[in-house]
Short mmCIF file of C-alpha atoms and ligand atoms in Angstrom, two decimals:
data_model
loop_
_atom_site.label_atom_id
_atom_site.label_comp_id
_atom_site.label_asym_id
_atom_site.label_seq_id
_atom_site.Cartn_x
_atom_site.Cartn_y
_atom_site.Cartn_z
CA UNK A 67 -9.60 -12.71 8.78
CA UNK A 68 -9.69 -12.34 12.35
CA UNK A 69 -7.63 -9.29 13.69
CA UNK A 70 -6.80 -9.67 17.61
CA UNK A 71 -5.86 -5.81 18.99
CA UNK A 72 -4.50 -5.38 21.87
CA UNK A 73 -3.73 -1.70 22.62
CA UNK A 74 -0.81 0.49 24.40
CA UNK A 75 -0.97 0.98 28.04
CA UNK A 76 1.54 3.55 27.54
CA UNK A 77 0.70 5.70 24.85
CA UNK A 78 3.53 8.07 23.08
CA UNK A 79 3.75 11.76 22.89
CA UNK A 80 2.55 12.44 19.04
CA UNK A 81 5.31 14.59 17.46
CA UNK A 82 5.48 18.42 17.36
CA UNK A 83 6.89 20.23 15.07
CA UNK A 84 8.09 19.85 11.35
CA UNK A 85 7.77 16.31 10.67
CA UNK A 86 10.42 14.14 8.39
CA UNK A 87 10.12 11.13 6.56
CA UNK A 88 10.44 7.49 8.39
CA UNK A 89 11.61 8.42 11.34
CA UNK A 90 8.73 8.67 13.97
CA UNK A 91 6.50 5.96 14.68
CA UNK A 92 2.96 5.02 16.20
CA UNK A 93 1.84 3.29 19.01
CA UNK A 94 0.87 -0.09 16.84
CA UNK A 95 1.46 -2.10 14.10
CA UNK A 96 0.24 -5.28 12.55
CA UNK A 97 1.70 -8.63 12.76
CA UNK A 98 0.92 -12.04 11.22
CA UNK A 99 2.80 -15.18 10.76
CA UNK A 100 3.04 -17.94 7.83
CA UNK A 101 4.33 -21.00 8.30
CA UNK A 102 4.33 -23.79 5.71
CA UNK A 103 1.30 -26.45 6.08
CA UNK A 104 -0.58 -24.02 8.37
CA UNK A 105 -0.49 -20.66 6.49
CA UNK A 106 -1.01 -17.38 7.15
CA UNK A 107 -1.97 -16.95 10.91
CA UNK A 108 -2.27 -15.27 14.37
CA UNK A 109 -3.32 -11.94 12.62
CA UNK A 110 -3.04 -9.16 15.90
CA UNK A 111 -2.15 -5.94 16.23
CA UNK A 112 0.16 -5.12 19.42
CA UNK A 113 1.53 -1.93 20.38
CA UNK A 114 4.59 -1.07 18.71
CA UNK A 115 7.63 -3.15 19.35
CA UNK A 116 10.97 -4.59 18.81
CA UNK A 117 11.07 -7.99 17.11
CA UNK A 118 13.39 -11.08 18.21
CA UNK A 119 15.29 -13.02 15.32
CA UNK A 120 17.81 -15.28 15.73
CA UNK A 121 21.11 -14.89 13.74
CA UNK A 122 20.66 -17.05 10.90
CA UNK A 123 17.11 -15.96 10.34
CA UNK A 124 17.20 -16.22 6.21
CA UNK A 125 16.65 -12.55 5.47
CA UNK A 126 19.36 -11.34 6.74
CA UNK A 127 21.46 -13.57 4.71
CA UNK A 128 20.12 -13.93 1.53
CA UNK A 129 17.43 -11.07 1.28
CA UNK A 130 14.33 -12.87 0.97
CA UNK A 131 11.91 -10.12 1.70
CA UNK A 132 9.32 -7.49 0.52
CA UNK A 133 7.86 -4.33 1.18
CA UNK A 134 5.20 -1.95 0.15
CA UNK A 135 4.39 1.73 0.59
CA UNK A 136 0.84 3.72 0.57
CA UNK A 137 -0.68 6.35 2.97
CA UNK A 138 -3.56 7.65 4.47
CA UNK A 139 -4.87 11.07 4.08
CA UNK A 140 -6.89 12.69 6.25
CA UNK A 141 -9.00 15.35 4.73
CA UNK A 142 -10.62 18.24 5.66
CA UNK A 143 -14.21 16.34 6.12
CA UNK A 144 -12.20 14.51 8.66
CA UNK A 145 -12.50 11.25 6.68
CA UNK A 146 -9.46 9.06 6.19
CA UNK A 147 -8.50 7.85 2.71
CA UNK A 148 -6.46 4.83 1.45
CA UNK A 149 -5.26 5.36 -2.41
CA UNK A 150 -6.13 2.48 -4.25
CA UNK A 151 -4.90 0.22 -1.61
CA UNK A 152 -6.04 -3.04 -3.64
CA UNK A 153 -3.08 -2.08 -6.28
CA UNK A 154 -0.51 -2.70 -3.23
CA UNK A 155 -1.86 -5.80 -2.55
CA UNK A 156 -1.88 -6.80 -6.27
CA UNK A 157 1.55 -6.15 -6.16
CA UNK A 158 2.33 -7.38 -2.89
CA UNK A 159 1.89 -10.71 -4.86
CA UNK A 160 3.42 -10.42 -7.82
CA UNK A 161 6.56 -9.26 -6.12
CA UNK A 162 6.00 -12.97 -3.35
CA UNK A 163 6.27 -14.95 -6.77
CA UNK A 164 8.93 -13.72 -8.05
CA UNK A 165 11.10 -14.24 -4.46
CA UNK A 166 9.15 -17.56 -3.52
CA UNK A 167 7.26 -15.84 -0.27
CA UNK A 168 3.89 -17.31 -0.23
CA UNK A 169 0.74 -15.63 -1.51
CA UNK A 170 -1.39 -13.32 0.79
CA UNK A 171 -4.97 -13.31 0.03
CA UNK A 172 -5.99 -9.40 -0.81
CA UNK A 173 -8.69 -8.50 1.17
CA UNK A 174 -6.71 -9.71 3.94
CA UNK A 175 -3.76 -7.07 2.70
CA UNK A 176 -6.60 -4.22 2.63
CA UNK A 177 -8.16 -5.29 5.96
CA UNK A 178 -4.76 -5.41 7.87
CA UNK A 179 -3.58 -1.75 6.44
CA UNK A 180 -7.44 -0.49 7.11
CA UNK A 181 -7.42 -2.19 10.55
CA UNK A 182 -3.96 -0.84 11.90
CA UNK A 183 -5.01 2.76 10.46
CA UNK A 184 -7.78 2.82 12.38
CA UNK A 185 -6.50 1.69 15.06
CA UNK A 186 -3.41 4.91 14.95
CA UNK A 187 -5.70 7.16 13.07
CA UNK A 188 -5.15 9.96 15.86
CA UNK A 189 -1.76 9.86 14.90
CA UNK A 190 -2.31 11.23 10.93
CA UNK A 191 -1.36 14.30 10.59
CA UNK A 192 -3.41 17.40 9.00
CA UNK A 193 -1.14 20.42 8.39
CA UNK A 194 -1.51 20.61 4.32
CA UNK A 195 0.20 17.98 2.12
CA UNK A 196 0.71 15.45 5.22
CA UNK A 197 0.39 12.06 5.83
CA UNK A 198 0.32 8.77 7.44
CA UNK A 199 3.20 6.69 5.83
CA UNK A 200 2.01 2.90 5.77
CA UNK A 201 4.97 0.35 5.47
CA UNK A 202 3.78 -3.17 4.97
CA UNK A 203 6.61 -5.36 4.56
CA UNK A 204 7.73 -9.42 4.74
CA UNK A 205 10.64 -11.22 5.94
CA UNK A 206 11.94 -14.98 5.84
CA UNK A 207 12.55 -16.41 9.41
CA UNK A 208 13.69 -19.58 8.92
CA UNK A 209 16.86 -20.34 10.83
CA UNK A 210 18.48 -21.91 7.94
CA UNK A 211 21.93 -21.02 6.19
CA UNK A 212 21.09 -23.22 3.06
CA UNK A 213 19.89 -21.47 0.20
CA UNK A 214 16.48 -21.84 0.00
CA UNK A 215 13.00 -20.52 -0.21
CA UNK A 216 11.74 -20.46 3.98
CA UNK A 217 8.93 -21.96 5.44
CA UNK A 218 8.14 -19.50 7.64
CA UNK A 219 7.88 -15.33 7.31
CA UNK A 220 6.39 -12.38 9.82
CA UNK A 221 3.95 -10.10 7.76
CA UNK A 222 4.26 -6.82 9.38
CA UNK A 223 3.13 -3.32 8.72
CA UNK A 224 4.77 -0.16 10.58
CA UNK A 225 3.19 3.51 10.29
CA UNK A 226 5.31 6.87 10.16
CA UNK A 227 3.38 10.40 10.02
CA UNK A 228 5.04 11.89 7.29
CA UNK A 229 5.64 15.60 6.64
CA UNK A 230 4.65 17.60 3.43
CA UNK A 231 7.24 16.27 0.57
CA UNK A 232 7.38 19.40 -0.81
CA UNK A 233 7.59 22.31 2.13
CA UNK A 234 7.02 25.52 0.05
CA UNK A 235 5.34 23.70 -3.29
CA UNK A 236 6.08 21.66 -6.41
CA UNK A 237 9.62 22.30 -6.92
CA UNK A 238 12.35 20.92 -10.10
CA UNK A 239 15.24 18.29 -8.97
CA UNK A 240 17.66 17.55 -11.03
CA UNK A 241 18.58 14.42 -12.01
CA UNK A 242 21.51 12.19 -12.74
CA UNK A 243 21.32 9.73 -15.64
CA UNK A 244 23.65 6.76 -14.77
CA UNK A 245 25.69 5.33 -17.74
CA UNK A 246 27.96 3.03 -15.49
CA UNK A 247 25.96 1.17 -12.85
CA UNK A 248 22.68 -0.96 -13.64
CA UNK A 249 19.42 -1.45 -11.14
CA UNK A 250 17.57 -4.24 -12.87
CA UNK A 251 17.54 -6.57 -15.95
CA UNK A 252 14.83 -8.29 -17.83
CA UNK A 253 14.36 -11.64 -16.20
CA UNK A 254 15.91 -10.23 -12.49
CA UNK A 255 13.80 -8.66 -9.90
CA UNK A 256 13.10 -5.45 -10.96
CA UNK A 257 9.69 -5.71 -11.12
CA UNK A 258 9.65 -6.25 -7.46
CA UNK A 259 9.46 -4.30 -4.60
CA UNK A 260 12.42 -5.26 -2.48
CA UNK A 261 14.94 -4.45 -0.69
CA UNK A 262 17.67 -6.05 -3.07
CA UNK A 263 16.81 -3.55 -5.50
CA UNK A 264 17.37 -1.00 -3.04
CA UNK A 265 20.79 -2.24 -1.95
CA UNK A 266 21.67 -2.52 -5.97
CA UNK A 267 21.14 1.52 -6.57
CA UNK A 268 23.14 2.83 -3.26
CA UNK A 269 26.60 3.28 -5.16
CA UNK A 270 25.10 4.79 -7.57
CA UNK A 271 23.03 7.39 -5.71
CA UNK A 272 25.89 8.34 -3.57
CA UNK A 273 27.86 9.51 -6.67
CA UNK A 274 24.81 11.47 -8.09
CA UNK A 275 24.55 13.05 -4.78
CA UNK A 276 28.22 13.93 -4.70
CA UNK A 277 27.50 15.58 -7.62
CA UNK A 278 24.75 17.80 -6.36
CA UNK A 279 22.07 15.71 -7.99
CA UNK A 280 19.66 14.61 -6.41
CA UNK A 281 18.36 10.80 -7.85
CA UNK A 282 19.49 8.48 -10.28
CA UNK A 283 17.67 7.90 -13.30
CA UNK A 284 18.25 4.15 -14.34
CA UNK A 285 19.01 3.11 -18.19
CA UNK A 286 18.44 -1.01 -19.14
CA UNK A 287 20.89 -3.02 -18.01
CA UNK A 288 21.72 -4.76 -21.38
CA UNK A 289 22.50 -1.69 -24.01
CA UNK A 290 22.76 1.20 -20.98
CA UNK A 291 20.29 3.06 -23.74
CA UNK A 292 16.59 2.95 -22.95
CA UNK A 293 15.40 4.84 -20.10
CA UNK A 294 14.19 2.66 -17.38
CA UNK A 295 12.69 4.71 -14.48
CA UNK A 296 14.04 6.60 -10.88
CA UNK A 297 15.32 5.52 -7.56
CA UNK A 298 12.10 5.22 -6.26
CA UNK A 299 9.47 6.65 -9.00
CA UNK A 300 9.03 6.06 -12.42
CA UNK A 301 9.45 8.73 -15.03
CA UNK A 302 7.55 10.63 -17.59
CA UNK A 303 8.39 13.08 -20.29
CA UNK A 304 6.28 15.33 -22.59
CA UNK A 305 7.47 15.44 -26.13
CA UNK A 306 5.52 16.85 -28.67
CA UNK A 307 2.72 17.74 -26.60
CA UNK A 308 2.18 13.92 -26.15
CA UNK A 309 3.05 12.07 -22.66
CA UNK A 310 6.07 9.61 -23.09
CA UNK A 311 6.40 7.08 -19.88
CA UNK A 312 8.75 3.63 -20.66
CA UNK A 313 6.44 0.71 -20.92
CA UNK A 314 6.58 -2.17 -18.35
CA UNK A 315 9.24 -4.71 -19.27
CA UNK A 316 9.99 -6.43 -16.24
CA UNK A 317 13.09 -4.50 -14.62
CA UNK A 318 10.64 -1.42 -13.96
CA UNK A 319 8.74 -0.90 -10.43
CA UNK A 320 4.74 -1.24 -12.21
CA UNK A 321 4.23 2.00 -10.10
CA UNK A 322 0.30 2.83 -8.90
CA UNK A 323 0.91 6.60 -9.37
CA UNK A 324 3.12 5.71 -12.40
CA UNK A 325 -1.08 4.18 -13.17
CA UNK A 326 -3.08 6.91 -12.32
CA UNK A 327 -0.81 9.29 -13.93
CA UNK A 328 -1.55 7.47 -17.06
CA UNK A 329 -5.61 7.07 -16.68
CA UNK A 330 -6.19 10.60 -15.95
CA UNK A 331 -4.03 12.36 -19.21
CA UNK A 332 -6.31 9.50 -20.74
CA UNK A 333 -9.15 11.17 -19.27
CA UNK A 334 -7.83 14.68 -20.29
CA UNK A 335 -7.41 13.86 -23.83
CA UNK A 336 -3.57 13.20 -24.09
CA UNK A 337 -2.51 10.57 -26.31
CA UNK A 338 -0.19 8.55 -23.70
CA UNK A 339 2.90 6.28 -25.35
CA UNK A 340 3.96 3.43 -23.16
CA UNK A 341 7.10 2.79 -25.50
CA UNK A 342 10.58 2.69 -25.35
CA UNK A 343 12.60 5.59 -25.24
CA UNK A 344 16.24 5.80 -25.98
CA UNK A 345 18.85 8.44 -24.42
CA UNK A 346 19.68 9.56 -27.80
CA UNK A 347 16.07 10.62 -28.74
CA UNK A 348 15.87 12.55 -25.30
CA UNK A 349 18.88 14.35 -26.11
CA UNK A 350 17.65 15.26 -29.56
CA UNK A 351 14.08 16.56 -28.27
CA UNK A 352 15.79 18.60 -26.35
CA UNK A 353 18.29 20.09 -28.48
CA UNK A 354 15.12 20.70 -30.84
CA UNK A 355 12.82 21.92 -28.26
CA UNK A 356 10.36 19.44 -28.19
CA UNK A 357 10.89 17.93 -24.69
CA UNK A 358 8.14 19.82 -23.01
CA UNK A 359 8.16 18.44 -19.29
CA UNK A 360 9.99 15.82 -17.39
CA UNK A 361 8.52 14.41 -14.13
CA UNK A 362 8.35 11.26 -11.49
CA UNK A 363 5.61 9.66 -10.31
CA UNK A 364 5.44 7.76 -7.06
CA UNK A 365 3.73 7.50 -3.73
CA UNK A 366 6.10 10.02 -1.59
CA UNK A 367 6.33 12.60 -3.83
CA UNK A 368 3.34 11.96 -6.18
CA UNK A 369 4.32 14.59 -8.95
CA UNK A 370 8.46 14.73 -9.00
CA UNK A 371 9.43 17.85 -11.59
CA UNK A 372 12.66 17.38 -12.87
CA UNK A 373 14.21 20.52 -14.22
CA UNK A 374 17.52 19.17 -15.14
CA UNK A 375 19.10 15.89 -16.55
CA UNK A 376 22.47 15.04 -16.78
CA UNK A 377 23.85 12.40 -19.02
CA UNK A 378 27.94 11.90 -18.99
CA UNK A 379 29.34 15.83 -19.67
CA UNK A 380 26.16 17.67 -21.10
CA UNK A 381 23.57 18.92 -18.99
CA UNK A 382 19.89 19.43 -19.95
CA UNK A 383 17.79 22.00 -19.08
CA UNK A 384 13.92 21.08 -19.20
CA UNK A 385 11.34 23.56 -19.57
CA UNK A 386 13.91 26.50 -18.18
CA UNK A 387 14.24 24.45 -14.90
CA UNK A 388 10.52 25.55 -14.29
CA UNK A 389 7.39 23.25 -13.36
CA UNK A 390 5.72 22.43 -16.54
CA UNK A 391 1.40 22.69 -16.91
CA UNK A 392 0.61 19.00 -16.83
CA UNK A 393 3.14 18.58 -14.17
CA UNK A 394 1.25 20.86 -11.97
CA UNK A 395 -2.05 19.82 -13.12
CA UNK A 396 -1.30 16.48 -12.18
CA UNK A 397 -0.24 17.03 -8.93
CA UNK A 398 -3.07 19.04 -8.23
CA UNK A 399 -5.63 16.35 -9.42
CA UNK A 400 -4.04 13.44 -7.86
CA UNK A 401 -3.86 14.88 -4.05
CA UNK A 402 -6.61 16.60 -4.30
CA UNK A 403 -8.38 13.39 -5.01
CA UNK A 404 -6.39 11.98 -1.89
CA UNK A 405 -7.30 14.21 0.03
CA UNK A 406 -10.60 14.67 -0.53
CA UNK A 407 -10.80 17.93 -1.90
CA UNK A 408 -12.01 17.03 -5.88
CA UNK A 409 -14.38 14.47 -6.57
CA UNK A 410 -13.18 11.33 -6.90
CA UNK A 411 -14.53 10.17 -10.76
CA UNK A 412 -12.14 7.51 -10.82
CA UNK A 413 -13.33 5.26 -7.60
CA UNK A 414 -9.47 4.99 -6.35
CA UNK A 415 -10.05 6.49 -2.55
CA UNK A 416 -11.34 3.88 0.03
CA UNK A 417 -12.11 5.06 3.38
CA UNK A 418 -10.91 3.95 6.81
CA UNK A 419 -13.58 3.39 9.64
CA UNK A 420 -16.76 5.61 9.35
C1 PLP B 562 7.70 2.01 -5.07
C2 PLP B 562 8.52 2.33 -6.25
C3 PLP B 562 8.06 3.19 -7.28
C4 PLP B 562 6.78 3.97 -7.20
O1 PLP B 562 5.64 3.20 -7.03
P1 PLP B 562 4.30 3.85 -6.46
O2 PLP B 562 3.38 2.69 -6.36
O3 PLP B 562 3.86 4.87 -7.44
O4 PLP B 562 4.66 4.45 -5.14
C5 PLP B 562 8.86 3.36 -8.40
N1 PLP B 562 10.06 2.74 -8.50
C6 PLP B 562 10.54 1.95 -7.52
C7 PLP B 562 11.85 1.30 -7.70
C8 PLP B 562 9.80 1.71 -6.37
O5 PLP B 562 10.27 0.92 -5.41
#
């Protein structure tokens, strides 16, 4: 794929200061178009930019659209890291199928996010446990009311440096379990990453934050019994001494850190149970002491603690509301394979320029 790059002539201030989440962005990003007989095409990067839609472009009407989310670390060595950035572009197509957006050739994901990183890569942060946010994401243009899948889209990826997720370390949320609202079923779109999904799960997150909690943990839509996964990570538990994680059914996000999590407890000698698990049997390994550690997995957060879940009126308590050993240990192993600080056994890091 040819990339064209042409670069700011006025350059912004980087930010100083405690940085947020999503807020702040580079002086580039990457843009390609796709239209139907000629494919993907005109692959550039430009400096960063409003774009022009009309009114009836299809996304904003119907929602056909995608997005992913990775990030680059740089390390100490100065090198900059990608996480397994072929898994996002795995996914990247697995979630076009499902909402009829053409297919985008792999290497040409990884080249665009390595490309665009490269060319912002003064703008990655390096206080501890920061990061460059990357925000690849695809939109239907067609200007078309009918109900249909478009012929044309804008591939487009965005960069945000991101502050430290967790300011003064690992620390426990607590957690809402929602027994009235539903995110996904079998057979919908919950396997996807899109923003549908996203507009499903509002309600329900602004009641658990009402309520001083701060995500919503998800049950199946069909029985409102099996625990499906969080607002934006998936979920694991430790029962027994062995790790616990629902299996992929189709209405869960197929989560890369929800991946890794599960190849290195492998590697550590856990016996790992992709299964399902039912609200009942949470509430009784609790109640008997054998629900050892509760935690979400996903790319902002990597290792999510949860100290406390609620389901209807009773309130559990997990591991005294304290991080929990593996909990730790994982988050320790995964970013410090991100950022370069432990050896990286598994081959997951890919670098960005020399
Ligand atoms: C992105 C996402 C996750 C986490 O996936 P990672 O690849 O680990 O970042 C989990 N659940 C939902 C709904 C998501 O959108």
């Amino acid at each position: 794929m040819e990339i064209k790059i042409t670069r700011t002539e006025t350059p912004k201030a980087k930010p100083q200061g405690k940085l947020g989440f999503g807020k702040v962005f580079t002086d580039h990003m990457f843009i390609m178009n796709y239209e139907e007989g000629k494919g993907w095409h005109d692959a550039r990067i430009v400096p960063y930019q409003s774009i022009t839609l009309d009114p009836s472009a299809m996304v904003f009407h119907y929602g056909q659209e995608m997005f992913e989310g990775l990030k680059a670390y740089k390390g100490a060595d100065g090198k900059v890291r990608l996480f397994r950035p072929d898994m996002n572009a795995k996914r990247t197509n697995a979630t076009n199928q499902r909402l009829c957006i053409p297919q985008l050739p792999e290497e040409d994901f990884v080249e665009a996010v390595k490309a665009v990183v490269e060319v912002d890569q003064d703008w990655i942060p390096t206080e501890d446990g920061t990061s460059l946010y990357i925000r690849p994401f695809i939109i239907a243009t067609d200007e078309f009311l009918g109900v249909a899948p478009s012929k044309t889209y804008l591939f487009i990826i965005i960069l945000s440096p991101s502050g430290a997720y967790y300011e003064s370390g690992l620390a426990p949320v607590g957690i809402w379990i929602e027994d009235d609202y539903v995110r996904a079923v079998r057979g919908g779109m919950g396997f996807a990453k899109t923003g549908g999904n996203y507009a499903a799960s509002l309600a329900a997150q602004v009641k658990a934050h009402d309520d001083g909690y701060s995500q919503v943990l998800w049950l199946d839509g069909v029985e409102r019994k099996y625990i499906e996964e969080v607002g934006a990570m998936n979920i694991f538990f430790k029962i027994d001494g062995k790790i616990v994680t629902p299996m992929l059914n189709g209405s869960i996000l197929p989560g890369i850190t929800r991946n890794s999590v599960i190849e290195v407890c492998k590697s550590w000698g856990y016996e790992v149970e992709e299964r399902r698990i039912s609200v009942d049997e949470l509430i009784s390994a609790q109640k008997e002491g054998r629900l050892e550690e509760c935690f979400g997995t996903g790319t902002a957060a990597v290792i999510s603690p949860v100290g406390k879940l609620r389901y209807k009126d009773d309130v559990m308590l997990i591991n005294n509301n304290e991080i929990g050993e593996v909990s730790q240990k994982l988050y320790d192993t995964i970013t410090g394979i991100q950022w370069g600080k432990i050896e990286d056994k598994f081959g997951w890091t890919v670098n960005v320029g020399k």
